[in-house]
């Protein structure tokens, strides 16, 4: 979350928002470690604080990722997906 609140971090994230969200989406479905999935979802939550025009083009893909996370076998991942969807 700190990368979004720091103006320099936010600028760097916005320059690479497409590849960043693509990587976070992939990590949100990483099957070998539920903590990786949870952290990816937390980063997606933080990314929601970025300016809407920059993240809107990726909204449908991120929502698809969150929908899949709602079926995760780990309760913590499902809870994080619910938290992320509510942002």
PDB file of C-alpha atoms in Angstrom:
ATOM      1  CA  UNK A   1       0.000   0.000   0.000  1.00  0.00           C
ATOM      2  CA  UNK A   2       2.867   2.418   0.623  1.00  0.00           C
ATOM      3  CA  UNK A   3       3.854   2.477  -3.030  1.00  0.00           C
ATOM      4  CA  UNK A   4       0.533   4.139  -3.834  1.00  0.00           C
ATOM      5  CA  UNK A   5       0.692   6.806  -1.120  1.00  0.00           C
ATOM      6  CA  UNK A   6       4.243   7.893  -2.015  1.00  0.00           C
ATOM      7  CA  UNK A   7       4.058  10.262  -5.028  1.00  0.00           C
ATOM      8  CA  UNK A   8       7.251   8.818  -6.538  1.00  0.00           C
ATOM      9  CA  UNK A   9       6.022   5.284  -6.050  1.00  0.00           C
ATOM     10  CA  UNK A  10       2.620   6.100  -7.476  1.00  0.00           C
ATOM     11  CA  UNK A  11       4.232   7.645 -10.559  1.00  0.00           C
ATOM     12  CA  UNK A  12       6.384   4.562 -11.123  1.00  0.00           C
ATOM     13  CA  UNK A  13       3.389   2.271 -10.684  1.00  0.00           C
ATOM     14  CA  UNK A  14       1.279   4.278 -13.134  1.00  0.00           C
ATOM     15  CA  UNK A  15       4.007   4.050 -15.779  1.00  0.00           C
ATOM     16  CA  UNK A  16       3.879   0.250 -15.496  1.00  0.00           C
ATOM     17  CA  UNK A  17       0.296  -0.349 -14.437  1.00  0.00           C
ATOM     18  CA  UNK A  18      -0.573  -2.859 -17.181  1.00  0.00           C
ATOM     19  CA  UNK A  19       2.316  -5.277 -16.583  1.00  0.00           C
ATOM     20  CA  UNK A  20       2.027  -4.803 -12.815  1.00  0.00           C
ATOM     21  CA  UNK A  21      -1.646  -5.727 -12.694  1.00  0.00           C
ATOM     22  CA  UNK A  22      -1.028  -8.642 -15.041  1.00  0.00           C
ATOM     23  CA  UNK A  23       1.672  -9.998 -12.711  1.00  0.00           C
ATOM     24  CA  UNK A  24      -0.475  -9.452  -9.598  1.00  0.00           C
ATOM     25  CA  UNK A  25      -3.345 -11.304 -11.272  1.00  0.00           C
ATOM     26  CA  UNK A  26      -1.030 -14.224 -12.007  1.00  0.00           C
ATOM     27  CA  UNK A  27       0.250 -14.252  -8.427  1.00  0.00           C
ATOM     28  CA  UNK A  28      -3.320 -14.178  -7.105  1.00  0.00           C
ATOM     29  CA  UNK A  29      -3.749 -17.652  -8.561  1.00  0.00           C
ATOM     30  CA  UNK A  30      -0.321 -19.040  -7.599  1.00  0.00           C
ATOM     31  CA  UNK A  31      -1.259 -22.493  -6.312  1.00  0.00           C
ATOM     32  CA  UNK A  32       1.885 -23.385  -4.368  1.00  0.00           C
ATOM     33  CA  UNK A  33       1.554 -20.815  -1.582  1.00  0.00           C
ATOM     34  CA  UNK A  34      -1.604 -19.212  -0.229  1.00  0.00           C
ATOM     35  CA  UNK A  35       0.374 -16.353   1.364  1.00  0.00           C
ATOM     36  CA  UNK A  36       1.521 -15.299  -2.136  1.00  0.00           C
ATOM     37  CA  UNK A  37      -2.107 -15.266  -3.278  1.00  0.00           C
ATOM     38  CA  UNK A  38      -3.159 -13.208  -0.255  1.00  0.00           C
ATOM     39  CA  UNK A  39      -0.372 -10.660  -0.718  1.00  0.00           C
ATOM     40  CA  UNK A  40      -1.185 -10.294  -4.413  1.00  0.00           C
ATOM     41  CA  UNK A  41      -4.799  -9.571  -3.502  1.00  0.00           C
ATOM     42  CA  UNK A  42      -3.655  -7.009  -0.918  1.00  0.00           C
ATOM     43  CA  UNK A  43      -1.605  -5.273  -3.611  1.00  0.00           C
ATOM     44  CA  UNK A  44      -4.635  -5.239  -5.892  1.00  0.00           C
ATOM     45  CA  UNK A  45      -6.560  -3.589  -3.058  1.00  0.00           C
ATOM     46  CA  UNK A  46      -3.861  -0.907  -2.761  1.00  0.00           C
ATOM     47  CA  UNK A  47      -3.896  -0.381  -6.537  1.00  0.00           C
ATOM     48  CA  UNK A  48      -7.564   0.575  -6.284  1.00  0.00           C
ATOM     49  CA  UNK A  49      -6.408   3.880  -4.756  1.00  0.00           C
ATOM     50  CA  UNK A  50      -4.728   4.855  -8.027  1.00  0.00           C
ATOM     51  CA  UNK A  51      -6.503   7.325 -10.345  1.00  0.00           C
ATOM     52  CA  UNK A  52      -9.571   5.711 -11.861  1.00  0.00           C
ATOM     53  CA  UNK A  53      -8.819   6.547 -15.530  1.00  0.00           C
ATOM     54  CA  UNK A  54      -5.536   4.629 -15.317  1.00  0.00           C
ATOM     55  CA  UNK A  55      -6.947   1.481 -13.716  1.00  0.00           C
ATOM     56  CA  UNK A  56     -10.362   1.357 -15.413  1.00  0.00           C
ATOM     57  CA  UNK A  57      -9.111  -0.483 -18.539  1.00  0.00           C
ATOM     58  CA  UNK A  58      -8.050  -3.387 -16.299  1.00  0.00           C
ATOM     59  CA  UNK A  59     -11.166  -3.507 -14.129  1.00  0.00           C
ATOM     60  CA  UNK A  60     -12.872  -6.455 -15.868  1.00  0.00           C
ATOM     61  CA  UNK A  61      -9.723  -8.599 -15.780  1.00  0.00           C
ATOM     62  CA  UNK A  62      -9.132  -7.865 -12.098  1.00  0.00           C
ATOM     63  CA  UNK A  63     -12.756  -8.670 -11.272  1.00  0.00           C
ATOM     64  CA  UNK A  64     -12.383 -12.007 -13.086  1.00  0.00           C
ATOM     65  CA  UNK A  65      -9.321 -12.725 -10.948  1.00  0.00           C
ATOM     66  CA  UNK A  66     -11.230 -11.857  -7.786  1.00  0.00           C
ATOM     67  CA  UNK A  67     -14.120 -14.074  -8.822  1.00  0.00           C
ATOM     68  CA  UNK A  68     -11.729 -17.013  -9.168  1.00  0.00           C
ATOM     69  CA  UNK A  69     -10.175 -16.197  -5.778  1.00  0.00           C
ATOM     70  CA  UNK A  70     -13.601 -16.488  -4.160  1.00  0.00           C
ATOM     71  CA  UNK A  71     -13.407 -20.229  -4.895  1.00  0.00           C
ATOM     72  CA  UNK A  72      -9.948 -20.640  -3.352  1.00  0.00           C
ATOM     73  CA  UNK A  73      -9.582 -23.592  -0.961  1.00  0.00           C
ATOM     74  CA  UNK A  74      -8.044 -21.345   1.731  1.00  0.00           C
ATOM     75  CA  UNK A  75     -10.413 -19.250   3.824  1.00  0.00           C
ATOM     76  CA  UNK A  76      -7.885 -16.421   4.207  1.00  0.00           C
ATOM     77  CA  UNK A  77      -7.569 -16.031   0.450  1.00  0.00           C
ATOM     78  CA  UNK A  78     -11.342 -16.002   0.021  1.00  0.00           C
ATOM     79  CA  UNK A  79     -11.646 -13.372   2.760  1.00  0.00           C
ATOM     80  CA  UNK A  80      -8.974 -11.227   1.103  1.00  0.00           C
ATOM     81  CA  UNK A  81     -10.796 -11.497  -2.229  1.00  0.00           C
ATOM     82  CA  UNK A  82     -13.988 -10.280  -0.574  1.00  0.00           C
ATOM     83  CA  UNK A  83     -12.098  -7.363   0.999  1.00  0.00           C
ATOM     84  CA  UNK A  84     -10.568  -6.483  -2.364  1.00  0.00           C
ATOM     85  CA  UNK A  85     -13.905  -6.622  -4.184  1.00  0.00           C
ATOM     86  CA  UNK A  86     -15.455  -4.238  -1.669  1.00  0.00           C
ATOM     87  CA  UNK A  87     -12.952  -1.464  -2.463  1.00  0.00           C
TER      88      UNK A  87
END
